[in-house]
PDB file of C-alpha atoms in Angstrom:
ATOM      1  CA  MET D 194    -107.333  77.677 -12.913  1.00  0.00           C
ATOM      2  CA  HIS D 195    -107.110  77.926 -16.676  1.00  0.00           C
ATOM      3  CA  ALA D 196    -109.686  79.889 -18.609  1.00  0.00           C
ATOM      4  CA  ILE D 197    -111.377  78.190 -21.519  1.00  0.00           C
ATOM      5  CA  TYR D 198    -110.685  79.706 -24.930  1.00  0.00           C
ATOM      6  CA  ALA D 199    -112.489  79.030 -28.186  1.00  0.00           C
ATOM      7  CA  LYS D 200    -110.168  78.262 -31.052  1.00  0.00           C
ATOM      8  CA  THR D 201    -111.276  78.134 -34.664  1.00  0.00           C
ATOM      9  CA  ASN D 202    -109.389  76.316 -37.387  1.00  0.00           C
ATOM     10  CA  ILE D 203    -110.201  76.772 -41.030  1.00  0.00           C
ATOM     11  CA  LEU D 204    -109.540  73.471 -42.690  1.00  0.00           C
ATOM     12  CA  ALA D 205    -109.055  72.597 -46.350  1.00  0.00           C
ATOM     13  CA  GLY D 206    -112.272  72.636 -48.337  1.00  0.00           C
ATOM     14  CA  SER D 207    -113.753  75.589 -46.401  1.00  0.00           C
ATOM     15  CA  LYS D 208    -114.710  73.412 -43.456  1.00  0.00           C
ATOM     16  CA  VAL D 209    -114.624  75.392 -40.204  1.00  0.00           C
ATOM     17  CA  GLU D 210    -113.999  73.601 -36.949  1.00  0.00           C
ATOM     18  CA  THR D 211    -114.274  75.191 -33.498  1.00  0.00           C
ATOM     19  CA  PHE D 212    -113.029  73.510 -30.373  1.00  0.00           C
ATOM     20  CA  MET D 213    -112.345  74.519 -26.790  1.00  0.00           C
ATOM     21  CA  THR D 214    -108.891  74.727 -25.314  1.00  0.00           C
ATOM     22  CA  THR D 215    -107.642  75.679 -21.865  1.00  0.00           C
ATOM     23  CA  ARG D 216    -104.535  77.327 -23.232  1.00  0.00           C
ATOM     24  CA  PRO D 217    -104.381  80.799 -24.788  1.00  0.00           C
ATOM     25  CA  ALA D 218    -102.722  81.299 -28.153  1.00  0.00           C
ATOM     26  CA  TYR D 219     -98.923  81.333 -27.959  1.00  0.00           C
ATOM     27  CA  ASP D 220     -98.654  85.091 -28.535  1.00  0.00           C
ATOM     28  CA  ASP D 221    -101.122  85.755 -25.700  1.00  0.00           C
ATOM     29  CA  ARG D 222     -99.155  83.790 -23.104  1.00  0.00           C
ATOM     30  CA  PRO D 223     -96.760  85.333 -20.586  1.00  0.00           C
ATOM     31  CA  ASP D 224     -93.050  84.979 -21.391  1.00  0.00           C
ATOM     32  CA  ILE D 225     -92.510  82.294 -18.748  1.00  0.00           C
ATOM     33  CA  GLU D 226     -95.132  80.084 -20.447  1.00  0.00           C
ATOM     34  CA  LYS D 227     -93.629  80.774 -23.877  1.00  0.00           C
ATOM     35  CA  LEU D 228     -90.265  79.715 -22.491  1.00  0.00           C
ATOM     36  CA  ARG D 229     -91.704  76.468 -21.101  1.00  0.00           C
ATOM     37  CA  SER D 230     -93.428  75.839 -24.445  1.00  0.00           C
ATOM     38  CA  GLN D 231     -90.148  76.183 -26.313  1.00  0.00           C
ATOM     39  CA  TRP D 232     -88.455  73.842 -23.851  1.00  0.00           C
ATOM     40  CA  ASN D 233     -91.227  71.251 -24.184  1.00  0.00           C
ATOM     41  CA  LYS D 234     -90.714  71.322 -27.955  1.00  0.00           C
ATOM     42  CA  ILE D 235     -86.972  70.756 -27.446  1.00  0.00           C
ATOM     43  CA  ASN D 236     -87.694  67.772 -25.211  1.00  0.00           C
ATOM     44  CA  GLY D 237     -90.027  66.373 -27.886  1.00  0.00           C
ATOM     45  CA  ILE D 238     -87.300  66.680 -30.506  1.00  0.00           C
ATOM     46  CA  PHE D 239     -84.910  64.719 -28.287  1.00  0.00           C
ATOM     47  CA  GLU D 240     -87.552  62.063 -27.591  1.00  0.00           C
ATOM     48  CA  ARG D 241     -88.165  61.594 -31.327  1.00  0.00           C
ATOM     49  CA  GLY D 242     -84.455  61.694 -32.129  1.00  0.00           C
ATOM     50  CA  ASP D 243     -84.660  63.973 -35.136  1.00  0.00           C
ATOM     51  CA  GLU D 244     -84.615  67.573 -36.327  1.00  0.00           C
ATOM     52  CA  TRP D 245     -81.451  68.592 -34.479  1.00  0.00           C
ATOM     53  CA  SER D 246     -81.356  71.967 -36.218  1.00  0.00           C
ATOM     54  CA  ALA D 247     -84.875  72.702 -34.959  1.00  0.00           C
ATOM     55  CA  ALA D 248     -83.748  71.909 -31.407  1.00  0.00           C
ATOM     56  CA  ILE D 249     -81.022  74.544 -31.707  1.00  0.00           C
ATOM     57  CA  VAL D 250     -83.408  77.176 -33.072  1.00  0.00           C
ATOM     58  CA  ARG D 251     -85.849  76.418 -30.240  1.00  0.00           C
ATOM     59  CA  ALA D 252     -83.015  76.576 -27.686  1.00  0.00           C
ATOM     60  CA  ALA D 253     -81.877  79.972 -28.989  1.00  0.00           C
ATOM     61  CA  THR D 254     -85.483  81.193 -28.876  1.00  0.00           C
ATOM     62  CA  ALA D 255     -85.796  79.981 -25.277  1.00  0.00           C
ATOM     63  CA  ALA D 256     -82.588  81.830 -24.356  1.00  0.00           C
ATOM     64  CA  GLU D 257     -83.881  85.045 -25.922  1.00  0.00           C
ATOM     65  CA  ILE D 258     -87.220  84.718 -24.119  1.00  0.00           C
ATOM     66  CA  ALA D 259     -85.247  84.228 -20.879  1.00  0.00           C
ATOM     67  CA  ALA D 260     -83.371  87.457 -21.653  1.00  0.00           C
ATOM     68  CA  ASN D 261     -86.732  89.203 -22.162  1.00  0.00           C
ATOM     69  CA  ILE D 262     -87.881  87.953 -18.762  1.00  0.00           C
ATOM     70  CA  ALA D 263     -84.709  89.147 -17.033  1.00  0.00           C
ATOM     71  CA  ILE D 264     -84.871  92.561 -18.693  1.00  0.00           C
ATOM     72  CA  ARG D 265     -88.569  93.070 -17.998  1.00  0.00           C
ATOM     73  CA  LYS D 266     -88.193  92.000 -14.362  1.00  0.00           C
ATOM     74  CA  ARG D 267     -85.175  94.274 -13.812  1.00  0.00           C
ATOM     75  CA  PHE D 268     -86.901  97.321 -15.262  1.00  0.00           C
ATOM     76  CA  GLU D 269     -90.120  96.473 -13.418  1.00  0.00           C
ATOM     77  CA  ALA D 270     -88.226  96.305 -10.107  1.00  0.00           C
ATOM     78  CA  GLU D 271     -85.758  99.156 -10.617  1.00  0.00           C
ATOM     79  CA  SER D 272     -87.388 101.747 -12.870  1.00  0.00           C
ATOM     80  CA  GLU D 273     -90.611 103.523 -13.583  1.00  0.00           C
ATOM     81  CA  PHE D 274     -90.519 102.678 -17.292  1.00  0.00           C
ATOM     82  CA  THR D 275     -93.829 101.629 -18.812  1.00  0.00           C
ATOM     83  CA  SER D 276     -94.142  98.098 -20.137  1.00  0.00           C
ATOM     84  CA  GLU D 277     -94.600  99.592 -23.625  1.00  0.00           C
ATOM     85  CA  PHE D 278     -91.266 101.412 -23.345  1.00  0.00           C
ATOM     86  CA  VAL D 279     -89.507  98.261 -22.112  1.00  0.00           C
ATOM     87  CA  ASP D 280     -91.033  96.349 -25.034  1.00  0.00           C
ATOM     88  CA  SER D 281     -89.598  98.966 -27.391  1.00  0.00           C
ATOM     89  CA  LEU D 282     -86.169  98.480 -25.790  1.00  0.00           C
ATOM     90  CA  LEU D 283     -86.420  94.734 -26.384  1.00  0.00           C
ATOM     91  CA  VAL D 284     -87.182  95.324 -30.066  1.00  0.00           C
ATOM     92  CA  TRP D 285     -84.348  97.871 -30.307  1.00  0.00           C
ATOM     93  CA  ALA D 286     -81.853  95.476 -28.692  1.00  0.00           C
ATOM     94  CA  ASN D 287     -82.661  92.943 -31.462  1.00  0.00           C
ATOM     95  CA  GLY D 288     -81.640  89.404 -30.584  1.00  0.00           C
ATOM     96  CA  LEU D 289     -79.871  87.639 -27.765  1.00  0.00           C
ATOM     97  CA  ASP D 290     -76.525  89.324 -28.379  1.00  0.00           C
ATOM     98  CA  GLY D 291     -78.118  92.774 -28.495  1.00  0.00           C
ATOM     99  CA  LYS D 292     -80.058  92.132 -25.307  1.00  0.00           C
ATOM    100  CA  PHE D 293     -76.873  91.214 -23.477  1.00  0.00           C
ATOM    101  CA  THR D 294     -74.790  94.012 -25.046  1.00  0.00           C
ATOM    102  CA  ARG D 295     -77.336  96.827 -24.932  1.00  0.00           C
ATOM    103  CA  LEU D 296     -79.500  96.040 -21.902  1.00  0.00           C
ATOM    104  CA  ILE D 297     -78.452  93.260 -19.497  1.00  0.00           C
ATOM    105  CA  ILE D 298     -74.764  94.099 -19.096  1.00  0.00           C
ATOM    106  CA  PRO D 299     -75.089  97.931 -19.075  1.00  0.00           C
ATOM    107  CA  ALA D 300     -78.013  97.812 -16.601  1.00  0.00           C
ATOM    108  CA  GLU D 301     -76.018  95.753 -14.093  1.00  0.00           C
ATOM    109  CA  PRO D 302     -74.568  98.037 -11.369  1.00  0.00           C
ATOM    110  CA  ASP D 303     -72.606  95.274  -9.584  1.00  0.00           C
ATOM    111  CA  GLU D 304     -69.198  94.724 -11.242  1.00  0.00           C
ATOM    112  CA  GLU D 305     -68.991  91.074 -10.199  1.00  0.00           C
ATOM    113  CA  ARG D 306     -72.427  90.325 -11.672  1.00  0.00           C
ATOM    114  CA  LYS D 307     -71.539  92.361 -14.770  1.00  0.00           C
ATOM    115  CA  SER D 308     -68.492  90.134 -15.255  1.00  0.00           C
ATOM    116  CA  ALA D 309     -70.673  87.028 -14.854  1.00  0.00           C
ATOM    117  CA  TRP D 310     -73.110  88.367 -17.487  1.00  0.00           C
ATOM    118  CA  LYS D 311     -70.220  88.949 -19.886  1.00  0.00           C
ATOM    119  CA  LYS D 312     -69.078  85.338 -19.444  1.00  0.00           C
ATOM    120  CA  LEU D 313     -72.614  84.088 -19.992  1.00  0.00           C
ATOM    121  CA  LYS D 314     -72.906  86.233 -23.132  1.00  0.00           C
ATOM    122  CA  LYS D 315     -69.687  84.667 -24.423  1.00  0.00           C
ATOM    123  CA  GLN D 316     -71.161  81.179 -23.876  1.00  0.00           C
ATOM    124  CA  ALA D 317     -74.377  82.161 -25.632  1.00  0.00           C
ATOM    125  CA  GLU D 318     -72.475  83.343 -28.715  1.00  0.00           C
ATOM    126  CA  SER D 319     -71.937  79.776 -29.963  1.00  0.00           C
ATOM    127  CA  LEU D 320     -75.676  79.073 -29.664  1.00  0.00           C
ATOM    128  CA  ASN D 321     -76.624  82.313 -31.404  1.00  0.00           C
ATOM    129  CA  SER D 322     -74.032  81.787 -34.151  1.00  0.00           C
ATOM    130  CA  LYS D 323     -75.302  78.287 -34.989  1.00  0.00           C
ATOM    131  CA  ARG D 324     -78.916  79.485 -34.862  1.00  0.00           C
ATOM    132  CA  ASN D 325     -78.085  82.204 -37.383  1.00  0.00           C
ATOM    133  CA  LYS D 326     -76.364  79.684 -39.687  1.00  0.00           C
ATOM    134  CA  ILE D 327     -79.458  77.476 -39.548  1.00  0.00           C
ATOM    135  CA  VAL D 328     -82.087  80.163 -40.153  1.00  0.00           C
ATOM    136  CA  HIS D 329     -80.149  82.404 -42.542  1.00  0.00           C
ATOM    137  CA  ARG D 330     -78.072  79.895 -44.534  1.00  0.00           C
ATOM    138  CA  GLY D 331     -80.000  76.646 -44.217  1.00  0.00           C
ATOM    139  CA  SER D 332     -77.233  74.916 -42.275  1.00  0.00           C
ATOM    140  CA  PHE D 333     -77.890  71.621 -40.482  1.00  0.00           C
ATOM    141  CA  ALA D 334     -76.733  70.322 -37.106  1.00  0.00           C
ATOM    142  CA  SER D 335     -75.716  66.957 -35.725  1.00  0.00           C
ATOM    143  CA  GLU D 336     -77.190  65.351 -32.638  1.00  0.00           C
ATOM    144  CA  LYS D 337     -73.940  65.958 -30.740  1.00  0.00           C
ATOM    145  CA  GLU D 338     -73.960  69.656 -31.642  1.00  0.00           C
ATOM    146  CA  ALA D 339     -77.637  69.990 -30.707  1.00  0.00           C
ATOM    147  CA  ARG D 340     -77.067  68.363 -27.312  1.00  0.00           C
ATOM    148  CA  ARG D 341     -74.108  70.653 -26.576  1.00  0.00           C
ATOM    149  CA  LEU D 342     -75.951  73.820 -27.606  1.00  0.00           C
ATOM    150  CA  VAL D 343     -79.143  72.871 -25.768  1.00  0.00           C
ATOM    151  CA  ASP D 344     -76.954  72.456 -22.668  1.00  0.00           C
ATOM    152  CA  VAL D 345     -75.597  75.971 -23.276  1.00  0.00           C
ATOM    153  CA  ALA D 346     -79.145  77.288 -23.657  1.00  0.00           C
ATOM    154  CA  HIS D 347     -80.200  75.566 -20.436  1.00  0.00           C
ATOM    155  CA  GLU D 348     -77.382  77.286 -18.555  1.00  0.00           C
ATOM    156  CA  VAL D 349     -78.250  80.677 -20.085  1.00  0.00           C
ATOM    157  CA  VAL D 350     -81.974  80.298 -19.363  1.00  0.00           C
ATOM    158  CA  ILE D 351     -81.445  79.274 -15.736  1.00  0.00           C
ATOM    159  CA  ALA D 352     -78.910  82.065 -15.109  1.00  0.00           C
ATOM    160  CA  LEU D 353     -81.228  84.713 -16.564  1.00  0.00           C
ATOM    161  CA  VAL D 354     -84.533  83.602 -15.054  1.00  0.00           C
ATOM    162  CA  GLN D 355     -83.715  82.222 -11.594  1.00  0.00           C
ATOM    163  CA  PRO D 356     -82.625  85.551 -10.060  1.00  0.00           C
ATOM    164  CA  TRP D 357     -86.150  86.834 -10.772  1.00  0.00           C
ATOM    165  CA  GLU D 358     -88.060  83.540 -10.414  1.00  0.00           C
ATOM    166  CA  PRO D 359     -86.129  81.583  -7.729  1.00  0.00           C
ATOM    167  CA  GLY D 360     -88.175  78.372  -8.048  1.00  0.00           C
ATOM    168  CA  PHE D 361     -87.900  78.269 -11.832  1.00  0.00           C
ATOM    169  CA  SER D 362     -86.593  75.117 -13.489  1.00  0.00           C
ATOM    170  CA  ILE D 363     -86.924  73.358 -16.810  1.00  0.00           C
ATOM    171  CA  GLU D 364     -86.589  69.646 -17.352  1.00  0.00           C
ATOM    172  CA  ARG D 365     -83.996  68.238 -19.691  1.00  0.00           C
ATOM    173  CA  LYS D 366     -85.057  64.942 -21.183  1.00  0.00           C
ATOM    174  CA  ARG D 367     -81.922  63.282 -22.392  1.00  0.00           C
ATOM    175  CA  LYS D 368     -83.225  60.086 -23.947  1.00  0.00           C
ATOM    176  CA  PRO D 369     -80.816  58.739 -26.512  1.00  0.00           C
ATOM    177  CA  SER D 370     -81.705  59.143 -30.128  1.00  0.00           C
ATOM    178  CA  LYS D 371     -83.887  56.347 -31.519  1.00  0.00           C
ATOM    179  CA  ARG D 372     -82.477  56.896 -34.976  1.00  0.00           C
ATOM    180  CA  LYS D 373     -80.244  54.126 -36.335  1.00  0.00           C
ATOM    181  CA  ARG D 374     -76.791  55.219 -37.365  1.00  0.00           C
TER     182      ARG D 374
END
């Protein structure tokens, strides 16, 4: 059951509006809900058929949240680290690449799984690279590029989360773009 939260918006002209919502603020949600939120936004972008660059940024964010989930779950299961310390490691690792390079791959004791993580990291590099071009240089993306990179993100997210949440899945809405060419 969802709790009811009061949310206050301050609107233009000093008007204050309060309404009730059953969903906590984004920052107060668990990572798995943040991940689903990002994915829902991606699906909305594909339904509208616009903002392909935004879809890539959302996909990269979803992949990084998935990495956070995998790291937190591993340390929760295999260490006595406090959640505050693990959070500090996530900040220190800084980004999807850092989380793979500094935490996910080194923490993996099984050589076969370590090799699989390295391959997944390699796949994620194209997503992370395009995300950085968009957010740091103002680059744009095509629909084709967005679809390809969202597919990469989907693979990364599933690979990172399912070992810790076996029933986890995210829906990919693949409606064609409504935009005329």
